[in-house]
PDB file of C-alpha atoms in Angstrom:
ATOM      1  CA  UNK Z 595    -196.219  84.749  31.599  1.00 47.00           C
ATOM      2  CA  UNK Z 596    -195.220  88.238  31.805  1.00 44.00           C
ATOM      3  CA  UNK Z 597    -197.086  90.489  33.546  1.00 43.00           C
ATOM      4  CA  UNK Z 598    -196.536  94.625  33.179  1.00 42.00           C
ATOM      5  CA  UNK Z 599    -196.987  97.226  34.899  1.00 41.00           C
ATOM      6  CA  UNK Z 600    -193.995  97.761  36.240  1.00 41.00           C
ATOM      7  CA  UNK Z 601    -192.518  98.723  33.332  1.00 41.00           C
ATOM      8  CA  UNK Z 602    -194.292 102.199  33.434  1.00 40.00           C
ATOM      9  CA  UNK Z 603    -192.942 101.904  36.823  1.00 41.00           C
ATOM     10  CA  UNK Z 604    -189.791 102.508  36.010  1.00 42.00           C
ATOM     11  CA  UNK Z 605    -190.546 106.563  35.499  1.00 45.00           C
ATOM     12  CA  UNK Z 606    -192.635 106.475  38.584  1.00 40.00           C
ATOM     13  CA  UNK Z 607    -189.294 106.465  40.230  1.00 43.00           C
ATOM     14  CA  UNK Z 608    -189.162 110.309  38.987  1.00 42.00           C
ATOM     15  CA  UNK Z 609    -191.904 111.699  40.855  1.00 43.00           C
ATOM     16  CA  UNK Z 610    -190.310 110.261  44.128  1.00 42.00           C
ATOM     17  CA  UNK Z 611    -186.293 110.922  43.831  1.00 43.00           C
ATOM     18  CA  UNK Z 612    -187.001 114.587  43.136  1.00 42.00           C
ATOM     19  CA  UNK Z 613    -189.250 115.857  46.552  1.00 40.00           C
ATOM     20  CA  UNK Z 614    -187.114 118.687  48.346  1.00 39.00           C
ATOM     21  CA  UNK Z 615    -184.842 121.133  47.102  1.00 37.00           C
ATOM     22  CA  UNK Z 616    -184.846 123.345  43.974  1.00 35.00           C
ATOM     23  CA  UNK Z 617    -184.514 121.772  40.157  1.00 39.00           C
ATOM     24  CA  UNK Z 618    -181.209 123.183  38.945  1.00 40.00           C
ATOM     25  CA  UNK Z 619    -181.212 123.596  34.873  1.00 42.00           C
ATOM     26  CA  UNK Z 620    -178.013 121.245  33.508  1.00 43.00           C
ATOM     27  CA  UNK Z 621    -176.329 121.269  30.872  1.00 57.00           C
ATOM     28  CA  UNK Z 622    -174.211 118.602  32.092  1.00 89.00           C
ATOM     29  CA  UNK Z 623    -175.033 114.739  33.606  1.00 93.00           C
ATOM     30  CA  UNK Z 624    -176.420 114.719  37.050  1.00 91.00           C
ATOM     31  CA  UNK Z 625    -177.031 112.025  39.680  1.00 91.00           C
ATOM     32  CA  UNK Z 626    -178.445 114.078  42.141  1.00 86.00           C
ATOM     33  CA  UNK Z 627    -182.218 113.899  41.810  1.00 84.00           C
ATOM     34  CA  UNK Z 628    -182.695 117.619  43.198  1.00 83.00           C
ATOM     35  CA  UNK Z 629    -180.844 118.696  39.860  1.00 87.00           C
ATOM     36  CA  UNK Z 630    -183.120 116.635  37.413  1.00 88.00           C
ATOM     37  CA  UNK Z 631    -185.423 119.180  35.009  1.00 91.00           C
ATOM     38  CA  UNK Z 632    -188.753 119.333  36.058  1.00 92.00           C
ATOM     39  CA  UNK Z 633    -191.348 119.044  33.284  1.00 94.00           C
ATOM     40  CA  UNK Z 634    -193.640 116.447  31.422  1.00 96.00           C
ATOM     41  CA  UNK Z 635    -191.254 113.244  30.143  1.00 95.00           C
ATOM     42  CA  UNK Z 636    -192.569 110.605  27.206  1.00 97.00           C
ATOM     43  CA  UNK Z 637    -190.967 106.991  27.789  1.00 96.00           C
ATOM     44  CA  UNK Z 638    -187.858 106.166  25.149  1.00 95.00           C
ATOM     45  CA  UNK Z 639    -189.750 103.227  24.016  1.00 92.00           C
ATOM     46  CA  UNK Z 640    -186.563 102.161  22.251  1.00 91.00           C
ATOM     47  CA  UNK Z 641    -184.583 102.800  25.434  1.00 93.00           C
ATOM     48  CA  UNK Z 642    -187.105 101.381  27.585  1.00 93.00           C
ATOM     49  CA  UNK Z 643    -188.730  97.890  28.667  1.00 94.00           C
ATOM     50  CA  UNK Z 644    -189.656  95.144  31.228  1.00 96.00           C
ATOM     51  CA  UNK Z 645    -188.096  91.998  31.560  1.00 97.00           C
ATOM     52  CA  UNK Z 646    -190.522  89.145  33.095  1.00 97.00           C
ATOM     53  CA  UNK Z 647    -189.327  86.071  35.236  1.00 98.00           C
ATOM     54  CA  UNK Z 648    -191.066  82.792  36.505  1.00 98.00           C
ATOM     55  CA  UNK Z 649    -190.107  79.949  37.775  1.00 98.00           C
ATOM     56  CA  UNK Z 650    -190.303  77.214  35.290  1.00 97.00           C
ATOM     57  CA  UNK Z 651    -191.842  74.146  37.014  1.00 96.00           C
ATOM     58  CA  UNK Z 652    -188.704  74.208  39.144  1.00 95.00           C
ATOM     59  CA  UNK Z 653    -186.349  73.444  36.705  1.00 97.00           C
ATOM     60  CA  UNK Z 654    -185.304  76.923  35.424  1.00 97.00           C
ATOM     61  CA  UNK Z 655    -186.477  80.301  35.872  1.00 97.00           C
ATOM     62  CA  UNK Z 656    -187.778  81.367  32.519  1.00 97.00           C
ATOM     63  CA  UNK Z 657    -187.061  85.417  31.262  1.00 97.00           C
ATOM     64  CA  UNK Z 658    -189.018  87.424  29.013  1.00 97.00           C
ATOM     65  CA  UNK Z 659    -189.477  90.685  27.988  1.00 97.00           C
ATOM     66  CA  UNK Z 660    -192.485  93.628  26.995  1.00 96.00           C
ATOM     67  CA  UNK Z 661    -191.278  95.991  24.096  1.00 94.00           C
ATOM     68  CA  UNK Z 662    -192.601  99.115  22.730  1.00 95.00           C
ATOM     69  CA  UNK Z 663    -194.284 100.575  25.934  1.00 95.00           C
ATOM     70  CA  UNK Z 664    -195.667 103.650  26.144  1.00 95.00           C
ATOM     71  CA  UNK Z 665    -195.071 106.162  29.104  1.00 95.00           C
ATOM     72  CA  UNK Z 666    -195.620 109.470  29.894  1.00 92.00           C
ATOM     73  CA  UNK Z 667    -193.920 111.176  33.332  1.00 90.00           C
ATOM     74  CA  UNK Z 668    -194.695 114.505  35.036  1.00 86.00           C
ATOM     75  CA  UNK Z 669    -192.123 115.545  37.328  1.00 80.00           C
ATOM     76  CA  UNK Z 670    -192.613 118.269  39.958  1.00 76.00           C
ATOM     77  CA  UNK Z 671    -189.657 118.412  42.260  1.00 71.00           C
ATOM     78  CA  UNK Z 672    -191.611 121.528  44.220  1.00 69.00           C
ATOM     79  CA  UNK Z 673    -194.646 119.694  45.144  1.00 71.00           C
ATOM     80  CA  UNK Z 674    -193.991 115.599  44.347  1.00 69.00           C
ATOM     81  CA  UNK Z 675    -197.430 115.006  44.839  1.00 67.00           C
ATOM     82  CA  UNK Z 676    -198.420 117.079  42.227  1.00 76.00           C
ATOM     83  CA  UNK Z 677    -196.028 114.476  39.764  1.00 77.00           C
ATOM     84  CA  UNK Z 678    -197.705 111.447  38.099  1.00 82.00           C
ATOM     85  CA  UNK Z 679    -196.821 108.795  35.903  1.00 86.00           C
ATOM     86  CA  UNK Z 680    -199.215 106.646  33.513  1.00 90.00           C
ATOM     87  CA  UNK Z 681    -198.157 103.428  31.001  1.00 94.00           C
ATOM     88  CA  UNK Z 682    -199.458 101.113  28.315  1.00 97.00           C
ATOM     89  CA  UNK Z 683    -198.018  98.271  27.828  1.00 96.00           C
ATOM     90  CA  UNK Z 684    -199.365  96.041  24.694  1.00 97.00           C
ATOM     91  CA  UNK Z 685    -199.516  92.489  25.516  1.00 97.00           C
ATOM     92  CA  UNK Z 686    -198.995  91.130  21.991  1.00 96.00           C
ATOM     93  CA  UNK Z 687    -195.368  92.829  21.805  1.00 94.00           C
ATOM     94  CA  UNK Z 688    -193.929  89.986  24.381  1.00 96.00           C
ATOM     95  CA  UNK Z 689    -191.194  88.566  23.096  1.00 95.00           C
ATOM     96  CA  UNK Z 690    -190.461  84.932  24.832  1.00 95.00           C
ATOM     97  CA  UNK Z 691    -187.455  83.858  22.362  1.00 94.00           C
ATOM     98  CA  UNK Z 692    -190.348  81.191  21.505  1.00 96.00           C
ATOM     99  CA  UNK Z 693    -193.080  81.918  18.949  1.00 96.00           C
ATOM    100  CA  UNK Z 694    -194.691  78.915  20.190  1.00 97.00           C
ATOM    101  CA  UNK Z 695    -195.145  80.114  23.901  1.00 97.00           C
ATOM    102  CA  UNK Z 696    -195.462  83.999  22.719  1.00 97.00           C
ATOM    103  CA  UNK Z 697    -198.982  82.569  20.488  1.00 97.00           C
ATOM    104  CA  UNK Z 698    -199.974  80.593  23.616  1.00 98.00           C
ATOM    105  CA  UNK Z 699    -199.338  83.997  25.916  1.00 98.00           C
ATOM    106  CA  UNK Z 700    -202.175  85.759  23.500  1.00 97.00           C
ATOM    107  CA  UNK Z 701    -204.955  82.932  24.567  1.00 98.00           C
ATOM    108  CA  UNK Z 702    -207.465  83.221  27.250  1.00 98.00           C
ATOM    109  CA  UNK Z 703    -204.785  80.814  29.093  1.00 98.00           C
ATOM    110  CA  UNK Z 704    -202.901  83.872  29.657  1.00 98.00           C
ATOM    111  CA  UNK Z 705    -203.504  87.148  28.779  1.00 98.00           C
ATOM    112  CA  UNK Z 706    -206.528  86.900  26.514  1.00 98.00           C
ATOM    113  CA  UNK Z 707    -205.263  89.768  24.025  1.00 98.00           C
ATOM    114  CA  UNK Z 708    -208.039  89.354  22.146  1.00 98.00           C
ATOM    115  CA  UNK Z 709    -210.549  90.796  24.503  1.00 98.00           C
ATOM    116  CA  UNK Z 710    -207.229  92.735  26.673  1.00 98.00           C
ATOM    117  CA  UNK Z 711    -204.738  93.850  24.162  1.00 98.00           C
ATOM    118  CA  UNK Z 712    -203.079  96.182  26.541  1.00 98.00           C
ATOM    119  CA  UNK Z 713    -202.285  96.302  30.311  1.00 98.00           C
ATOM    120  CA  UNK Z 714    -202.306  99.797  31.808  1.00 98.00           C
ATOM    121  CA  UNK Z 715    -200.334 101.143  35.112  1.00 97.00           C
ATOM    122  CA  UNK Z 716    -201.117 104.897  36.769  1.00 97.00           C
ATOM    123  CA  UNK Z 717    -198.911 105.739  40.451  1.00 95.00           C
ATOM    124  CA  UNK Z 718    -201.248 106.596  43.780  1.00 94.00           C
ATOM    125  CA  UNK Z 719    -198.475 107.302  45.628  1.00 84.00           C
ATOM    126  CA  UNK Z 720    -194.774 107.662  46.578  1.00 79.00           C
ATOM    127  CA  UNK Z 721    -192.430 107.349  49.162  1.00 79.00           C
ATOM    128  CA  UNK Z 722    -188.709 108.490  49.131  1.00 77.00           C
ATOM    129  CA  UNK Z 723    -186.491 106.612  51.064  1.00 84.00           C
ATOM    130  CA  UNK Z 724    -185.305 108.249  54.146  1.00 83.00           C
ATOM    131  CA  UNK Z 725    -181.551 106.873  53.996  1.00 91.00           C
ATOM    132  CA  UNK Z 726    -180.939 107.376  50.176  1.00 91.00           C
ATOM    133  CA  UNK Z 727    -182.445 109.772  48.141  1.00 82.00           C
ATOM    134  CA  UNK Z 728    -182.276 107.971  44.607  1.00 86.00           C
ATOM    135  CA  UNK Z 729    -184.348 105.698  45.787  1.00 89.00           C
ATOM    136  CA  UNK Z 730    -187.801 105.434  46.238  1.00 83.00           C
ATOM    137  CA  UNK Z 731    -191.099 103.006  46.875  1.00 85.00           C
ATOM    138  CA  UNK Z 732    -194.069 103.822  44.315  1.00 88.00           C
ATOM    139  CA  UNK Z 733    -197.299 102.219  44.631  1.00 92.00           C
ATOM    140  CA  UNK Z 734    -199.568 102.223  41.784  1.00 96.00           C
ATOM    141  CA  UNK Z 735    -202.423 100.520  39.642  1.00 98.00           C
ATOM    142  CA  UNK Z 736    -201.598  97.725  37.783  1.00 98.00           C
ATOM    143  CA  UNK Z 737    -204.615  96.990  35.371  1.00 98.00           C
ATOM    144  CA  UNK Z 738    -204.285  93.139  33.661  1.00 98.00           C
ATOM    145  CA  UNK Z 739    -207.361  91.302  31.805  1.00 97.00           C
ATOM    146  CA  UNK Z 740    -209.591  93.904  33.194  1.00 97.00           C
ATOM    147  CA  UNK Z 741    -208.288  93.661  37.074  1.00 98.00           C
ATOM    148  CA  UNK Z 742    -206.925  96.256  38.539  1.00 98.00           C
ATOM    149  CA  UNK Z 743    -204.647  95.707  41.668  1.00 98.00           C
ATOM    150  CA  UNK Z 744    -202.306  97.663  43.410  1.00 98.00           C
ATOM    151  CA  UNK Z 745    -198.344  96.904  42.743  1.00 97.00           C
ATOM    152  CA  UNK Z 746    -195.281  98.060  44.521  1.00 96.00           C
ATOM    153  CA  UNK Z 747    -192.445  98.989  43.176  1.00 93.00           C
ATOM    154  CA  UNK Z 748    -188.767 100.248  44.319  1.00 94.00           C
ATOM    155  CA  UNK Z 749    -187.295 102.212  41.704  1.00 91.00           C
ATOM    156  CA  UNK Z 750    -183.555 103.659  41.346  1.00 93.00           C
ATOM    157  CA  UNK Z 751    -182.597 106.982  39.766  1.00 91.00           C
ATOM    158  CA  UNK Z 752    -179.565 106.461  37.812  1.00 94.00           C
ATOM    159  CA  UNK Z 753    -178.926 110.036  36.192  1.00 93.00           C
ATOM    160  CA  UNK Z 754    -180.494 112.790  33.918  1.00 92.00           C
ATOM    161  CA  UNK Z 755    -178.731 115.412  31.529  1.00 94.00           C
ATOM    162  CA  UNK Z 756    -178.377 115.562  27.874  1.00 94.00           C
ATOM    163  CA  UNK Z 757    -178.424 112.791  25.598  1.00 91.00           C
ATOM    164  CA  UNK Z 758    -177.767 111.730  22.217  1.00 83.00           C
ATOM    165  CA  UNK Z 759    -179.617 113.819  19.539  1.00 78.00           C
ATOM    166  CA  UNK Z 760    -179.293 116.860  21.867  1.00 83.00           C
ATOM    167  CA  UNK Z 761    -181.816 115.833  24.529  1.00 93.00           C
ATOM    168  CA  UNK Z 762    -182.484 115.884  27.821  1.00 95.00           C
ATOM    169  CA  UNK Z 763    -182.999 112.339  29.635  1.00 95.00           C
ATOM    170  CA  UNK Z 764    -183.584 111.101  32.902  1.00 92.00           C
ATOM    171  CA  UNK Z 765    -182.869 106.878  33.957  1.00 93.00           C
ATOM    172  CA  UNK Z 766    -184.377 105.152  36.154  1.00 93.00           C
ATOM    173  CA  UNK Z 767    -184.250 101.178  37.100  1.00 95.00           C
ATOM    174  CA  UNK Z 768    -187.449  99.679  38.839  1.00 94.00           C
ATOM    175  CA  UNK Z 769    -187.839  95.844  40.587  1.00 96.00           C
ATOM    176  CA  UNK Z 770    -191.565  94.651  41.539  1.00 97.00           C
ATOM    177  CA  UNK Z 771    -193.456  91.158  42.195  1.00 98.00           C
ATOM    178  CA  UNK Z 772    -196.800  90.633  41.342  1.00 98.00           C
ATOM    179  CA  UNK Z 773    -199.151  87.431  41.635  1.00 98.00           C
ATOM    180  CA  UNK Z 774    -200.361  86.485  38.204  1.00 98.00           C
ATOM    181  CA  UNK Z 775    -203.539  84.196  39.537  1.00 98.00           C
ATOM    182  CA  UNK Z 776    -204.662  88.043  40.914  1.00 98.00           C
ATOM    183  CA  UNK Z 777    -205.344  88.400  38.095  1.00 98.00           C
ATOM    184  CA  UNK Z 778    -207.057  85.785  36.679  1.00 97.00           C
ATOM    185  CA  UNK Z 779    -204.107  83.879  35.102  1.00 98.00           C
ATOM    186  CA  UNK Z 780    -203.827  80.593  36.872  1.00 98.00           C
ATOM    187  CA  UNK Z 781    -202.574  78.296  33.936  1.00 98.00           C
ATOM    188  CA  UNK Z 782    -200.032  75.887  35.288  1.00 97.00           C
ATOM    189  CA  UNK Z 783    -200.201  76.281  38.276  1.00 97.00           C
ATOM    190  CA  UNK Z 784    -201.201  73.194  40.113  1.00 96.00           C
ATOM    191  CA  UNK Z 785    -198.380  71.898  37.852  1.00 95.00           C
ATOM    192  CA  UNK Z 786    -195.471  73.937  39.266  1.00 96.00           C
ATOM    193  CA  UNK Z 787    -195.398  76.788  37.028  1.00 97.00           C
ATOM    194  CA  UNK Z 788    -194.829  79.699  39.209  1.00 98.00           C
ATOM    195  CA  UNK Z 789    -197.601  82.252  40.536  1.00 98.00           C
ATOM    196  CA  UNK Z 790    -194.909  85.285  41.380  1.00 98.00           C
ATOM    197  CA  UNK Z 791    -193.679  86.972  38.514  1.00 98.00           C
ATOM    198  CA  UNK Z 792    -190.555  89.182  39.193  1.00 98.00           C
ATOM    199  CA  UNK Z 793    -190.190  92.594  37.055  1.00 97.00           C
ATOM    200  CA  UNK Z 794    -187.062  94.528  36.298  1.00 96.00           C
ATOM    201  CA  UNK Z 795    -188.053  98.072  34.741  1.00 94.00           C
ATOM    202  CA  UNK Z 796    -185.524 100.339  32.583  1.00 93.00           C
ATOM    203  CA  UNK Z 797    -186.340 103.584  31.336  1.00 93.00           C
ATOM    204  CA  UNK Z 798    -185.309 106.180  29.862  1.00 95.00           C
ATOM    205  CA  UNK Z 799    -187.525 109.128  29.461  1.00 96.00           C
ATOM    206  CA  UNK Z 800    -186.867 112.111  27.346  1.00 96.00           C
ATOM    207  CA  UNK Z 801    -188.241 115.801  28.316  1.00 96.00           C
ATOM    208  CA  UNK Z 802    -191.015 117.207  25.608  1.00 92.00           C
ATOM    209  CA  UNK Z 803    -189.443 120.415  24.641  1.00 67.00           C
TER     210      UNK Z 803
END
């Protein structure tokens, strides 16, 4: 069971780490936030994804990941509320390391692909942290098998500049929880097969020239 959205989380990050102070143009790597390019970013799908954990019926916690996202990040460091972020995230590209549990994921057990191919998150809002300014707290809308709930996310800038290929990039990490039977997937349960399902975002999103 992997849910998504926080995998477009991961650029929310952006519209956060960058409130206050002037964007400085860069020609070299930066980890201060105030120096990242401001601008409209598309997600480095290859460079970009969300690993899933649950806790297998007690006996293991079982990973998995969503591939080939798609993301697109505006960054305003003037006005950060002028900054949004929006993802897709297809629900057949979840790769389990089982092709047995990745058909099962598809069914109306889980995420019912075949009425919900895709899972969608947009940000509402974000808050920088007061004590560290690469952090930040983004709250957005997580949509899942046609339920929308909020999810919160804290995200981590890790550093923008120029990339391979010549172009500009900026990183982020992002960590969110989200309760799967919210959203209508309850299989397993009663049996012990855990409700919470943790997300670790990474993302790399390249500037449109």
């Amino acid at each position: 069971m992997r849910p998504i959205a926080r995998y477009a989380a991961a650029g929310v990050a952006a519209l956060a780490l960058l409130a206050g102070g002037a964007v400085v143009a860069q020609s070299a790597l930066t980890k201060v936030p105030s120096e990242v390019r401001a601008g409209a970013y598309a997600l480095d799908a290859a460079h970009g994804k969300i690993t899933w954990s649950v806790d297998h019926l007690g006996f293991s916690t079982y990973y998995g990941q969503f591939v080939n996202v798609q993301a697109q990040l505006t960054l305003d460091p003037a006005n950060p509320a002028n900054s949004s972020l929006t993802a897709t995230i297809p629900l057949t590209e979840v790769d389990s390391n089982s092709d047995g549990l990745d058909r099962h994921l598809q069914t109306a057990d889980f995420f019912d692909t075949a009425n919900h191919p895709t899972a969608t998150f947009v940000s509402r809002s974000i808050t920088l942290d007061a004590d560290d300014a690469n952090e930040a707290t983004v709250v957005g809308d997580l949509t899942l098998r046609g339920v929308t709930r909020p999810v919160t996310m804290e995200v981590e800038f890790n550093q923008a500049g120029p990339s391979m290929g010549n172009t500009y990039k900026a990183g982020f990490d992002g960590e969110a929880t989200i309760k799967r039977s919210e959203f209508g997937i309850t299989y397993g349960i009663p049996m012990g097969l855990g409700d919470d399902v943790k997300l670790h975002i990474e993302g790399e999103f390249t500037l449109r020239q």
